[in-house]
mmCIF file of C-alpha atoms in Angstrom:
data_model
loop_
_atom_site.group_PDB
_atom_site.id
_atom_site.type_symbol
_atom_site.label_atom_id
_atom_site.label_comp_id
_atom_site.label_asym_id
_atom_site.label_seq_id
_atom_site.Cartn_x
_atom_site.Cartn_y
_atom_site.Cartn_z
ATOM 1 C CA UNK A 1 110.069 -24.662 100.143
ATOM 2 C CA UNK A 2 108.080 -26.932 101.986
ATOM 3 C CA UNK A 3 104.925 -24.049 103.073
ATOM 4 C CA UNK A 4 103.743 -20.585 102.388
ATOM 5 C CA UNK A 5 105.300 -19.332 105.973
ATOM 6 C CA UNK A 6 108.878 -21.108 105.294
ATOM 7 C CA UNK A 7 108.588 -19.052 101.928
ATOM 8 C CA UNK A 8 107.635 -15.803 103.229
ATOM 9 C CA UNK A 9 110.334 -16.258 106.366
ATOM 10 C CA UNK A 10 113.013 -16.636 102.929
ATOM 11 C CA UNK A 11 111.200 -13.573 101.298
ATOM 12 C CA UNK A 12 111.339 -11.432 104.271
ATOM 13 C CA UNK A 13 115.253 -12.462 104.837
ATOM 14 C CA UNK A 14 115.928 -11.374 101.120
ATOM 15 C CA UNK A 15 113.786 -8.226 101.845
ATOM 16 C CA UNK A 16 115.904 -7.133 104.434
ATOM 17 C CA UNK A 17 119.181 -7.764 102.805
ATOM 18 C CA UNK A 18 118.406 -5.705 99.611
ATOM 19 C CA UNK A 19 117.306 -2.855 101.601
ATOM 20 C CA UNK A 20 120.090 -2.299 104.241
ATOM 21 C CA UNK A 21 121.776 0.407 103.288
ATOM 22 C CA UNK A 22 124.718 0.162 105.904
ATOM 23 C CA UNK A 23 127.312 -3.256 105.689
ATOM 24 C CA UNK A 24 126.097 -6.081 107.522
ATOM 25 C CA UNK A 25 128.885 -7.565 109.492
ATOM 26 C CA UNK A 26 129.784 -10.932 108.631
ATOM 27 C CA UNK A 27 129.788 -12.379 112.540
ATOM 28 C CA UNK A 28 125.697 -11.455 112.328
ATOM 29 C CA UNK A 29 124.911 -14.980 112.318
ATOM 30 C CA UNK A 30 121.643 -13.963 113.301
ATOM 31 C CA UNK A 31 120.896 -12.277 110.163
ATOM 32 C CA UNK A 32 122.941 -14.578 108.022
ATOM 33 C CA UNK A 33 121.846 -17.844 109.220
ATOM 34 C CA UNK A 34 117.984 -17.117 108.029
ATOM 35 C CA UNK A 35 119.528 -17.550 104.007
ATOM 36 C CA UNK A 36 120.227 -21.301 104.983
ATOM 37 C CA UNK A 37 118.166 -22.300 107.920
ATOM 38 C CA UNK A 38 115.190 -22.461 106.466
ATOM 39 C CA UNK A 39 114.618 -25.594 104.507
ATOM 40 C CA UNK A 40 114.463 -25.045 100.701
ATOM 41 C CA UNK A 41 112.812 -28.186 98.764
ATOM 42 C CA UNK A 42 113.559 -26.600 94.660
ATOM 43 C CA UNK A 43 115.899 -24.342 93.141
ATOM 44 C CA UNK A 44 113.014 -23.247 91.251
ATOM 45 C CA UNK A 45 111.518 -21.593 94.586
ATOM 46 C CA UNK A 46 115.202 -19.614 95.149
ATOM 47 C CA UNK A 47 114.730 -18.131 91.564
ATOM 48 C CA UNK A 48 111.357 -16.822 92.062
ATOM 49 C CA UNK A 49 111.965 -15.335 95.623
ATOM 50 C CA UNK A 50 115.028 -13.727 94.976
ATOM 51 C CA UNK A 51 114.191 -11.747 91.377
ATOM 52 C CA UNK A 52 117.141 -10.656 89.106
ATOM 53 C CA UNK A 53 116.256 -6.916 90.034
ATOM 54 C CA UNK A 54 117.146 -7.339 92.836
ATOM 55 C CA UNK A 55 120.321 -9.250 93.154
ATOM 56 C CA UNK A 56 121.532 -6.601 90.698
ATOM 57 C CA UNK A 57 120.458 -3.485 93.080
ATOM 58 C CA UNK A 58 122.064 -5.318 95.909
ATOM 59 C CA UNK A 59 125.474 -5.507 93.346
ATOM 60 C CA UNK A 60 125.118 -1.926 92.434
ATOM 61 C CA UNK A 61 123.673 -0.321 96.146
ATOM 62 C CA UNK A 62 125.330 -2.381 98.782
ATOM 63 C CA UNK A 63 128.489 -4.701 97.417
ATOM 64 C CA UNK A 64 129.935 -5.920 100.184
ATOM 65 C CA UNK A 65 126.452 -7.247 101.303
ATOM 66 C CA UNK A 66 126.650 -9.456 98.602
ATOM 67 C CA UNK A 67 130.336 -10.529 98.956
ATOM 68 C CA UNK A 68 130.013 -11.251 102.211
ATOM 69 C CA UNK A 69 126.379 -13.358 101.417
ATOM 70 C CA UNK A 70 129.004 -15.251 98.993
ATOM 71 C CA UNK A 71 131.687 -15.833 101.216
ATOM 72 C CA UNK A 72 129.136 -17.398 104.126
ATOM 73 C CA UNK A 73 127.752 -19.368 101.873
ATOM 74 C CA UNK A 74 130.670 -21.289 100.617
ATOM 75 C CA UNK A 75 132.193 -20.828 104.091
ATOM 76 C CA UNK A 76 128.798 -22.908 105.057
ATOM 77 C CA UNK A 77 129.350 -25.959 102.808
ATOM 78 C CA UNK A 78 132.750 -26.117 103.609
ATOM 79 C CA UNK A 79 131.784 -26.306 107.038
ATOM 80 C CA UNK A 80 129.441 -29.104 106.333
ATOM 81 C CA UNK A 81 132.187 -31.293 104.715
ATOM 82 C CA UNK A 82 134.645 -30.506 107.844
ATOM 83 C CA UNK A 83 131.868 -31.940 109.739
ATOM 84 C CA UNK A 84 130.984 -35.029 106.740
ATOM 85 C CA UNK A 85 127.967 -33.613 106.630
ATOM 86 C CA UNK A 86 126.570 -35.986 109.082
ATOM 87 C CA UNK A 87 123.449 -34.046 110.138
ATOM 88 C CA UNK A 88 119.949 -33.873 108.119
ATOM 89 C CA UNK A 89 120.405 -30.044 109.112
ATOM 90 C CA UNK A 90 124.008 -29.645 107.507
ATOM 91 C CA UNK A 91 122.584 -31.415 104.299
ATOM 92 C CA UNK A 92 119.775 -29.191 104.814
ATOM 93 C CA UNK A 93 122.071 -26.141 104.820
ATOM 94 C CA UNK A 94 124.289 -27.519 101.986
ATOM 95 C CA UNK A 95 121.419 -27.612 99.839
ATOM 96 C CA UNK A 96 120.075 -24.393 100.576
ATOM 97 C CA UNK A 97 123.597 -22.839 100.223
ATOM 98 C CA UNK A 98 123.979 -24.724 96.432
ATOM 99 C CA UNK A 99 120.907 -23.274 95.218
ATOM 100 C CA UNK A 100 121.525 -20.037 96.474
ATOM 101 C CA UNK A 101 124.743 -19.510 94.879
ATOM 102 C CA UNK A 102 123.378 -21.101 91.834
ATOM 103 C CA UNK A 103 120.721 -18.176 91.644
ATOM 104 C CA UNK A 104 123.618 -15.517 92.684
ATOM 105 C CA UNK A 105 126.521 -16.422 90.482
ATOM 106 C CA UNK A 106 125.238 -14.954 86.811
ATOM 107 C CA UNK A 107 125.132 -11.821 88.374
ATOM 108 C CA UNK A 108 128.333 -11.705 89.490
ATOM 109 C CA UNK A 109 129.649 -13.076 85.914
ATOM 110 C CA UNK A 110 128.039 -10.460 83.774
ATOM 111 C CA UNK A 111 129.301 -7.446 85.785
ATOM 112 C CA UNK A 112 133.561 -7.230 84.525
ATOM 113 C CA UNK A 113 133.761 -5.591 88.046
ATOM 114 C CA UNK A 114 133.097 -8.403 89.961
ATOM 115 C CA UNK A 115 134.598 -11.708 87.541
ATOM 116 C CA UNK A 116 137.419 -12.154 89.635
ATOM 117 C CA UNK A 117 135.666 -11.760 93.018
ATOM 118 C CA UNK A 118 135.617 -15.777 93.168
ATOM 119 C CA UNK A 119 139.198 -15.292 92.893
ATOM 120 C CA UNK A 120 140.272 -13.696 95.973
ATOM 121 C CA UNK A 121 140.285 -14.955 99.283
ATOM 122 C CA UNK A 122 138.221 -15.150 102.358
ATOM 123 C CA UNK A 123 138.275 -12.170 104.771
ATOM 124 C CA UNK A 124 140.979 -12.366 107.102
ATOM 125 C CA UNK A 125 143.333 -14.814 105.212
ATOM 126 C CA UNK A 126 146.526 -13.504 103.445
ATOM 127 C CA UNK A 127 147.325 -12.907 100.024
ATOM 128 C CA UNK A 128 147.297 -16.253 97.974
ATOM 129 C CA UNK A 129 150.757 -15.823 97.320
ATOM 130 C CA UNK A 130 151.104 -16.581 100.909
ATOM 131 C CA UNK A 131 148.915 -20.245 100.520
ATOM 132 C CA UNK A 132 145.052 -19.189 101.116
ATOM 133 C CA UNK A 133 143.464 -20.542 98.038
ATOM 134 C CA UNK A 134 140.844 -18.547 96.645
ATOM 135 C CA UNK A 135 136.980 -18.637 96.847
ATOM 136 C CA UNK A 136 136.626 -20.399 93.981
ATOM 137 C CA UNK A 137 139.026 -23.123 94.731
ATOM 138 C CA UNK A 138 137.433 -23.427 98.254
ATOM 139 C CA UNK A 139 134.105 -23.684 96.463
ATOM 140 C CA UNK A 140 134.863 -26.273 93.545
ATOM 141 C CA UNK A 141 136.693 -28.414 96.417
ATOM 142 C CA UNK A 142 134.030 -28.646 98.752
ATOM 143 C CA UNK A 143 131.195 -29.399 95.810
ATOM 144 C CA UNK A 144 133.715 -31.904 94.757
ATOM 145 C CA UNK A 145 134.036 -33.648 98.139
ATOM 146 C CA UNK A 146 130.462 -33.227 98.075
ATOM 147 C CA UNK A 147 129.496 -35.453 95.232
ATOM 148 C CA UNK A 148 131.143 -38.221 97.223
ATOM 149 C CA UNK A 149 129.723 -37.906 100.954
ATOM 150 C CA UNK A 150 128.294 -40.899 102.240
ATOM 151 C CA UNK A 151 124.487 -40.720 103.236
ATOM 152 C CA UNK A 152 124.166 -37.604 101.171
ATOM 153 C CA UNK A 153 125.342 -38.183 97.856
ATOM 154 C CA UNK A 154 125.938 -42.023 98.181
ATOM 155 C CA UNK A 155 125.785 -44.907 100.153
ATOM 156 C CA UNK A 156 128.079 -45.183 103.032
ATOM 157 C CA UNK A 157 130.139 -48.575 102.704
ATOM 158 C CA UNK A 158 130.239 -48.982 106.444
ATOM 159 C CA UNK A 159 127.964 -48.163 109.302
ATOM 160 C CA UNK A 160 128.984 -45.426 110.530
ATOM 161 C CA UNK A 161 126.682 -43.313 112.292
ATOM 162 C CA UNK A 162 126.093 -39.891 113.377
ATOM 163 C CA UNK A 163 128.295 -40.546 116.074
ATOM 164 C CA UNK A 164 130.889 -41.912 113.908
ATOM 165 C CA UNK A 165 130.638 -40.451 110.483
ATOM 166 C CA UNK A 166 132.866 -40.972 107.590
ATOM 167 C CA UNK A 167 135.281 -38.383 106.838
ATOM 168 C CA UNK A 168 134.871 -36.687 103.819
ATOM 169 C CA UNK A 169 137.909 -35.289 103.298
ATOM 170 C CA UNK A 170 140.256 -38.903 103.369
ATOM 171 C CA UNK A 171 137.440 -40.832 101.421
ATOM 172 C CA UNK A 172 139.114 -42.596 98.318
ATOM 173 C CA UNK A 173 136.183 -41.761 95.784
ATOM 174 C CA UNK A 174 136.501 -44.768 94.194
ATOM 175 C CA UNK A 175 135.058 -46.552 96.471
ATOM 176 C CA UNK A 176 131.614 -44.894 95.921
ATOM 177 C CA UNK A 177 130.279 -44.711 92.593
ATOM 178 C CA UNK A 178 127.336 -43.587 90.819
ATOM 179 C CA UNK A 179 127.174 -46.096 87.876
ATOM 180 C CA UNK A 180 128.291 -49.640 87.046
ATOM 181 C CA UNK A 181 131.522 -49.299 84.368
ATOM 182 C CA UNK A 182 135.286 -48.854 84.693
ATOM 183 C CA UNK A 183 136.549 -51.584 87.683
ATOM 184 C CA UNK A 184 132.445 -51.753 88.207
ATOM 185 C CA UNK A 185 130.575 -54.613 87.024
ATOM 186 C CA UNK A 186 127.073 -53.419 88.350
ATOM 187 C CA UNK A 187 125.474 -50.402 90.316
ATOM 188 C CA UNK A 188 124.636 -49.260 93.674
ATOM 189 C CA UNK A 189 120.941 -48.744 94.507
ATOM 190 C CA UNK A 190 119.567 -46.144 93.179
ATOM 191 C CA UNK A 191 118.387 -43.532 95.776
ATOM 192 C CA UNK A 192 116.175 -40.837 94.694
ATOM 193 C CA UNK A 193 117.527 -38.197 96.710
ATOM 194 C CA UNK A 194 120.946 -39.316 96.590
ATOM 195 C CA UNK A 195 120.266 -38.613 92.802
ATOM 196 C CA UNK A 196 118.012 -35.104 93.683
ATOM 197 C CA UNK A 197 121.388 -33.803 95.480
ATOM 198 C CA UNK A 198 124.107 -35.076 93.034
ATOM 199 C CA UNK A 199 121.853 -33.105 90.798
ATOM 200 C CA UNK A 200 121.697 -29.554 92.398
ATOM 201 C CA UNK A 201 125.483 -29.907 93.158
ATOM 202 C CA UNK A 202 126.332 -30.129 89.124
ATOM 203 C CA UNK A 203 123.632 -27.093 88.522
ATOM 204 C CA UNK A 204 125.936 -25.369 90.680
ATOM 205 C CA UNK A 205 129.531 -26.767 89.032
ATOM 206 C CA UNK A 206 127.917 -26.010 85.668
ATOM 207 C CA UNK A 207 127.047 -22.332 86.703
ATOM 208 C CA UNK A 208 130.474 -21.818 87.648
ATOM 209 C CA UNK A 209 131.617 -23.021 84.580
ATOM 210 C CA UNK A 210 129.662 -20.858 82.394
ATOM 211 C CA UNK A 211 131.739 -17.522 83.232
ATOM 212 C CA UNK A 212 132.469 -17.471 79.726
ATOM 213 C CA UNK A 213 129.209 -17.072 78.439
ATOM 214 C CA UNK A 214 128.821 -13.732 79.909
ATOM 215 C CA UNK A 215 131.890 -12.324 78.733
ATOM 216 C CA UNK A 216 131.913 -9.888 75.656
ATOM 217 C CA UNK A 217 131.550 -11.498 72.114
ATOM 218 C CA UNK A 218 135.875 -9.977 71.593
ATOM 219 C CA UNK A 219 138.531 -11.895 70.928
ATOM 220 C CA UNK A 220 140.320 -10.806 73.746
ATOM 221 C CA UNK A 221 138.177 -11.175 75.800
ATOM 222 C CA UNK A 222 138.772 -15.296 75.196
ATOM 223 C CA UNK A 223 142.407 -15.529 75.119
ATOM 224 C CA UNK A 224 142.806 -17.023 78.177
ATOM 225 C CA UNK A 225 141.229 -20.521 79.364
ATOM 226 C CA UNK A 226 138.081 -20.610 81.911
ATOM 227 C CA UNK A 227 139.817 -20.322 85.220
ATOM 228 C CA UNK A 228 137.000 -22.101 86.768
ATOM 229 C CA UNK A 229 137.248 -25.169 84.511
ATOM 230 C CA UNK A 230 140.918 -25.092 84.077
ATOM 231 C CA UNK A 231 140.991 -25.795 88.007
ATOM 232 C CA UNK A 232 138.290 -28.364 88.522
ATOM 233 C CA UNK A 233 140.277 -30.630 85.538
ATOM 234 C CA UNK A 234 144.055 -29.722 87.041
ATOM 235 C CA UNK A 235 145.956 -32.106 88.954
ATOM 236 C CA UNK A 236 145.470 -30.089 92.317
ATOM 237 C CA UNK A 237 141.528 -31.502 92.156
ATOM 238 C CA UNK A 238 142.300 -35.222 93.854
ATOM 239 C CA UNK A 239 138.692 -36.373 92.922
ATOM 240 C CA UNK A 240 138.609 -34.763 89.143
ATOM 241 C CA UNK A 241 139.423 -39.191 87.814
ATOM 242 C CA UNK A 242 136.702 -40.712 89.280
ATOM 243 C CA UNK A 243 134.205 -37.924 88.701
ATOM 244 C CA UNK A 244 135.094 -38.143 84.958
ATOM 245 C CA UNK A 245 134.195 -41.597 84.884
ATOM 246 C CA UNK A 246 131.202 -41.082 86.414
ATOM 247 C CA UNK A 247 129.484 -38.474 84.117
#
């Protein structure tokens, strides 16, 4: 964080969600908004304001305070792709949002009670069964379309503007690589901050993907494939091929 007040504005906000006792209702967009509106320059500031104590007292004392700090987040970035993340505020709010479930998501993996939270669906949607993918699959989608948004993560090919901005969700990823190689004789400019975003993005991928690290050292307890990773490398992830070749 850029300055000791934007810090202490985060600290306070983290303050007050650990010590509510009652639910906080997830149209508070007042008290939700301060976890993402306040611009966060390193993941290495979310870890230290938001101690491991407390993200496991807030697991144990008030649950659905922290499911429903989950769900808005990822509800957040998928927001920001709807909108291509046109805005320096919605990149501002995807960032803050990545790192913030980066510094959540251990806690939720080493509890067995809470391992297949990820894997239900958003409040007020039906039953997967009925076609509401789960958290999870909303989250690894959006990071995924994320990698690829133009001004953010790469270079748009076109001008298009903030009046006019490129839809994330229709982009053919090929189109916008990271590296010279496969169909690529050389590579884009390098951008620092396209690079600083791309980044935190993969932190976050790679967190999700490390479910199986907290899981008991049991046999049975590995029997069954990663559902995280098993998803981001099926078929039903449309931009699993280029990343691939781009890592």
């Amino acid at each position: 964080m850029g300055n000791t007040d934007t810090k202490l504005n985060f600290r306070k906000a983290v303050i007050q969600l650990t010590t509510k006792t009652q639910p906080v209702e997830a149209n508070d967009d007042a008290f939700w908004n301060q976890f993402w509106s306040e611009t966060v320059n390193s993941i290495q500031d979310v870890f230290t304001l938001i101690p491991a104590a407390e993200i496991r007292a807030l697991r144990e004392e008030s649950p659905s305070n922290l499911a429903t700090l989950c769900y808005k987040a990822v509800e957040k970035l998928t927001s920001a792709v709807d909108s291509s993340c046109a805005s320096q505020r919605d990149q501002q709010i995807v960032l803050n949002c990545v790192c913030l479930l980066t510094r959540i998501l251990p806690y939720i993996f080493e509890d067995p009670d809470w391992r297949g939270f990820f894997w239900s669906t958003l409040p007020g949607q039906d039953d997967i069964s009925e076609g509401s993918p789960p958290l999870a699959q909303s989250l690894i989608n959006t990071l995924c379309d994320l990698l690829f948004c133009p001004d953010f993560t790469v270079q748009s090919n076109r001008k298009a503007g903030p009046d006019n901005p490129e839809e994330v969700h229709s982009l053919d990823s090929c189109e916008y690589i990271w590296e010279k190689g496969v169909g690529f004789a050389s590579s884009p400019a390098h951008n620092f901050q396209y690079d600083k975003n791309r980044a935190d993005i993969l932190k976050l991928l790679l967190t999700c993907f490390s479910e199986t690290m907290y899981l008991p050292p049991v046999p049975e307890a590995h029997s069954t494939p990663n559902p995280w990773i098993r998803y981001f490398t099926s078929t039903e992830n449309r931009v699993f091929r280029d990343l691939h070749m781009r890592l």
